[in-house]
Amino acid sequence: MRKKLVFLAGFLLMIGLLVTVGPARAGGWATLTVSELPAVVVAERPFTIEFTLRQHGQTAVTGFEADIVATHAASGEQLRFATAANPEAENYTATVTLPQAGEWQWEINSWGVAYPMPPLRVNEAVVGGEIMSGTAVPWQLILGWTAAVGALLCLFFWMRQQTRVRLAGVVLLSVVSLTSFALHTQVAQPVLAESEADLLPAVEPEAMGEALFVAKGCIQCHVYDRVTMAENMIQIGPNLTYVKRSPEYLQAWLTNPSAIKPETQMPNLQLSEAEIDELVAFLQRD
Ligand code: HEC
């Protein structure tokens, strides 16, 4: 009897532990790095987000669920996008379509953790409006000029013989003519297709350094006072507010940290040269 009670108590304790530890902490922690921020986002036009989850900041893992939640800042509209794990490439991908122009906040959820991402600016859908050709004259103009000629004719005949009918013709056709011209000025002019070159970048160039600091996962390990887009999660690296290093050192460090300190816990995040330049500029700013 007593043995059974002890067994039961042990069993309940185990269950309790499993429930409180939960899936988020069962595997430790992970950092999340987006491969590339989209350069330009257009409403209704799908784009791909690719990211890597690194367990303990080191080993790429793909065995976890992840999804993307995006919220339109002005309207509060919220959308969720599934992600697909690609074990061979050791990353995740998702196809995202944002339906409205304006600013979108977004985050990637995995391990029971929400990883905030830099806000994206979405352009209006590009409108391929009809192009006005030389022959297609709007009906308001045709009617306006026809009525104007009619009114002049009536005036001419009225001056020769002043009948009420001819006077009525002058007044009526003048009103029709003026109304038509007035309507024509109200007609929305057809919008020409915007050129792709006119589209605004998803992230302001001045904000790119901070955006990369967030999207690459630096913010997950480092506190840095200059970052306002997201909060630090696990401070396992130095507070970068107080780290002063030369651009050359930072360049080499971000290219491959373990080439400088073989035992370092900071992973090689496979940053591109352009990304390293942006990050070094962001870290160097006074
Ligand atoms: C998994 C956690 C982690 C991530 C992600 C991470 N770091 Fe680090 N970082 C560290 C740790 C730990 C150190 C301390 C290195 C040491 O002394 O071994 C460090 C050190 C640094 C240093 C100081 C180097 C020195 O020698 O003074 C800089 C600068 C730095 N990180 C920038 C970044 C940037 C920028 C990113 C994003 C691209 C980033 N880190 C991402 C953990 C991380």
PDB file of C-alpha atoms and ligand atoms in Angstrom, residues 29 31-33 54 56-58 212-214 216-222 234 236-238 240 243-245 249-250 253-254 257 260-261 263-267 269 271 279-280 283, ligand 1:
ATOM      1  CA  TRP A  29      17.073  27.982 -26.004  1.00  0.00           C
ATOM      2  CA  THR A  31      18.472  31.959 -31.633  1.00  0.00           C
ATOM      3  CA  LEU A  32      16.732  32.813 -34.867  1.00  0.00           C
ATOM      4  CA  THR A  33      18.416  34.395 -37.901  1.00  0.00           C
ATOM      5  CA  ARG A  54      20.149  27.579 -33.819  1.00  0.00           C
ATOM      6  CA  HIS A  56      21.982  27.225 -27.960  1.00  0.00           C
ATOM      7  CA  GLY A  57      22.997  29.639 -30.715  1.00  0.00           C
ATOM      8  CA  GLN A  58      25.071  26.869 -32.331  1.00  0.00           C
ATOM      9  CA  LEU A 212      19.724  43.574 -39.280  1.00  0.00           C
ATOM     10  CA  PHE A 213      20.705  43.604 -35.600  1.00  0.00           C
ATOM     11  CA  VAL A 214      17.163  42.417 -34.859  1.00  0.00           C
ATOM     12  CA  LYS A 216      19.959  38.329 -37.581  1.00  0.00           C
ATOM     13  CA  GLY A 217      19.411  37.521 -33.903  1.00  0.00           C
ATOM     14  CA  CYS A 218      22.117  39.763 -32.397  1.00  0.00           C
ATOM     15  CA  ILE A 219      19.451  41.282 -30.125  1.00  0.00           C
ATOM     16  CA  GLN A 220      18.692  37.826 -28.743  1.00  0.00           C
ATOM     17  CA  CYS A 221      22.174  37.537 -27.183  1.00  0.00           C
ATOM     18  CA  HIS A 222      23.232  41.182 -26.811  1.00  0.00           C
ATOM     19  CA  ILE A 234      18.998  36.157 -23.122  1.00  0.00           C
ATOM     20  CA  ILE A 236      24.809  35.769 -23.002  1.00  0.00           C
ATOM     21  CA  GLY A 237      27.078  38.150 -24.911  1.00  0.00           C
ATOM     22  CA  PRO A 238      28.524  41.492 -23.765  1.00  0.00           C
ATOM     23  CA  LEU A 240      27.440  46.203 -26.961  1.00  0.00           C
ATOM     24  CA  VAL A 243      32.024  47.688 -26.614  1.00  0.00           C
ATOM     25  CA  LYS A 244      34.385  49.928 -28.578  1.00  0.00           C
ATOM     26  CA  ARG A 245      36.269  48.195 -31.359  1.00  0.00           C
ATOM     27  CA  TYR A 249      38.163  44.267 -35.909  1.00  0.00           C
ATOM     28  CA  LEU A 250      34.353  44.265 -36.086  1.00  0.00           C
ATOM     29  CA  TRP A 253      34.677  39.386 -35.884  1.00  0.00           C
ATOM     30  CA  LEU A 254      31.338  39.357 -37.682  1.00  0.00           C
ATOM     31  CA  PRO A 257      34.034  35.008 -34.542  1.00  0.00           C
ATOM     32  CA  ILE A 260      39.473  35.322 -33.500  1.00  0.00           C
ATOM     33  CA  LYS A 261      38.415  33.442 -30.344  1.00  0.00           C
ATOM     34  CA  GLU A 263      36.208  28.987 -27.858  1.00  0.00           C
ATOM     35  CA  THR A 264      33.640  31.752 -28.322  1.00  0.00           C
ATOM     36  CA  GLN A 265      29.934  31.060 -27.930  1.00  0.00           C
ATOM     37  CA  MET A 266      29.067  33.536 -30.657  1.00  0.00           C
ATOM     38  CA  PRO A 267      28.068  31.664 -33.824  1.00  0.00           C
ATOM     39  CA  LEU A 269      25.833  33.800 -38.670  1.00  0.00           C
ATOM     40  CA  LEU A 271      26.460  37.291 -42.881  1.00  0.00           C
ATOM     41  CA  LEU A 279      26.165  46.239 -38.858  1.00  0.00           C
ATOM     42  CA  VAL A 280      29.659  47.696 -38.393  1.00  0.00           C
ATOM     43  CA  LEU A 283      27.949  49.518 -34.019  1.00  0.00           C
TER      44      LEU A 283
HETATM   45  C1  HEC B   1      24.185  33.043 -29.623  1.00  0.00           C
HETATM   46  C2  HEC B   1      24.434  34.302 -29.043  1.00  0.00           C
HETATM   47  C3  HEC B   1      25.045  35.415 -29.885  1.00  0.00           C
HETATM   48  C4  HEC B   1      24.555  35.929 -31.051  1.00  0.00           C
HETATM   49  C5  HEC B   1      23.326  35.489 -31.824  1.00  0.00           C
HETATM   50  C6  HEC B   1      25.418  37.047 -31.371  1.00  0.00           C
HETATM   51  N1  HEC B   1      26.410  37.170 -30.452  1.00  0.00           N
HETATM   52 FE1  HEC B   1      27.880  38.592 -30.450  1.00  0.00          FE
HETATM   53  N2  HEC B   1      28.733  37.704 -28.855  1.00  0.00           N
HETATM   54  C7  HEC B   1      28.220  36.616 -28.174  1.00  0.00           C
HETATM   55  C8  HEC B   1      29.145  36.252 -27.118  1.00  0.00           C
HETATM   56  C9  HEC B   1      28.949  35.112 -26.144  1.00  0.00           C
HETATM   57  C10 HEC B   1      30.218  37.171 -27.181  1.00  0.00           C
HETATM   58  C11 HEC B   1      31.470  37.202 -26.317  1.00  0.00           C
HETATM   59  C12 HEC B   1      32.557  36.580 -27.132  1.00  0.00           C
HETATM   60  C13 HEC B   1      33.720  36.113 -26.347  1.00  0.00           C
HETATM   61  O1  HEC B   1      34.364  36.960 -25.722  1.00  0.00           O
HETATM   62  O2  HEC B   1      33.954  34.907 -26.415  1.00  0.00           O
HETATM   63  C14 HEC B   1      29.906  38.068 -28.273  1.00  0.00           C
HETATM   64  C15 HEC B   1      30.717  39.156 -28.652  1.00  0.00           C
HETATM   65  C16 HEC B   1      30.377  40.106 -29.575  1.00  0.00           C
HETATM   66  C17 HEC B   1      31.120  41.319 -29.843  1.00  0.00           C
HETATM   67  C18 HEC B   1      32.386  41.767 -29.121  1.00  0.00           C
HETATM   68  C19 HEC B   1      33.583  41.119 -29.728  1.00  0.00           C
HETATM   69  C20 HEC B   1      34.831  41.519 -28.975  1.00  0.00           C
HETATM   70  O3  HEC B   1      35.793  40.759 -29.085  1.00  0.00           O
HETATM   71  O4  HEC B   1      34.836  42.554 -28.325  1.00  0.00           O
HETATM   72  C21 HEC B   1      30.450  41.984 -30.814  1.00  0.00           C
HETATM   73  C22 HEC B   1      30.840  43.326 -31.429  1.00  0.00           C
HETATM   74  C23 HEC B   1      29.300  41.181 -31.171  1.00  0.00           C
HETATM   75  N3  HEC B   1      29.285  40.055 -30.392  1.00  0.00           N
HETATM   76  C24 HEC B   1      28.381  41.548 -32.122  1.00  0.00           C
HETATM   77  C25 HEC B   1      27.341  40.720 -32.528  1.00  0.00           C
HETATM   78  C26 HEC B   1      26.464  41.017 -33.648  1.00  0.00           C
HETATM   79  C27 HEC B   1      26.501  42.286 -34.485  1.00  0.00           C
HETATM   80  C28 HEC B   1      25.590  39.981 -33.761  1.00  0.00           C
HETATM   81  C29 HEC B   1      24.540  39.757 -34.811  1.00  0.00           C
HETATM   82  C30 HEC B   1      25.002  39.741 -36.181  1.00  0.00           C
HETATM   83  C31 HEC B   1      25.908  39.037 -32.697  1.00  0.00           C
HETATM   84  N4  HEC B   1      26.964  39.527 -31.992  1.00  0.00           N
HETATM   85  C32 HEC B   1      25.220  37.857 -32.487  1.00  0.00           C
HETATM   86  C33 HEC B   1      27.038  35.955 -28.451  1.00  0.00           C
HETATM   87  C34 HEC B   1      26.229  36.185 -29.535  1.00  0.00           C
END
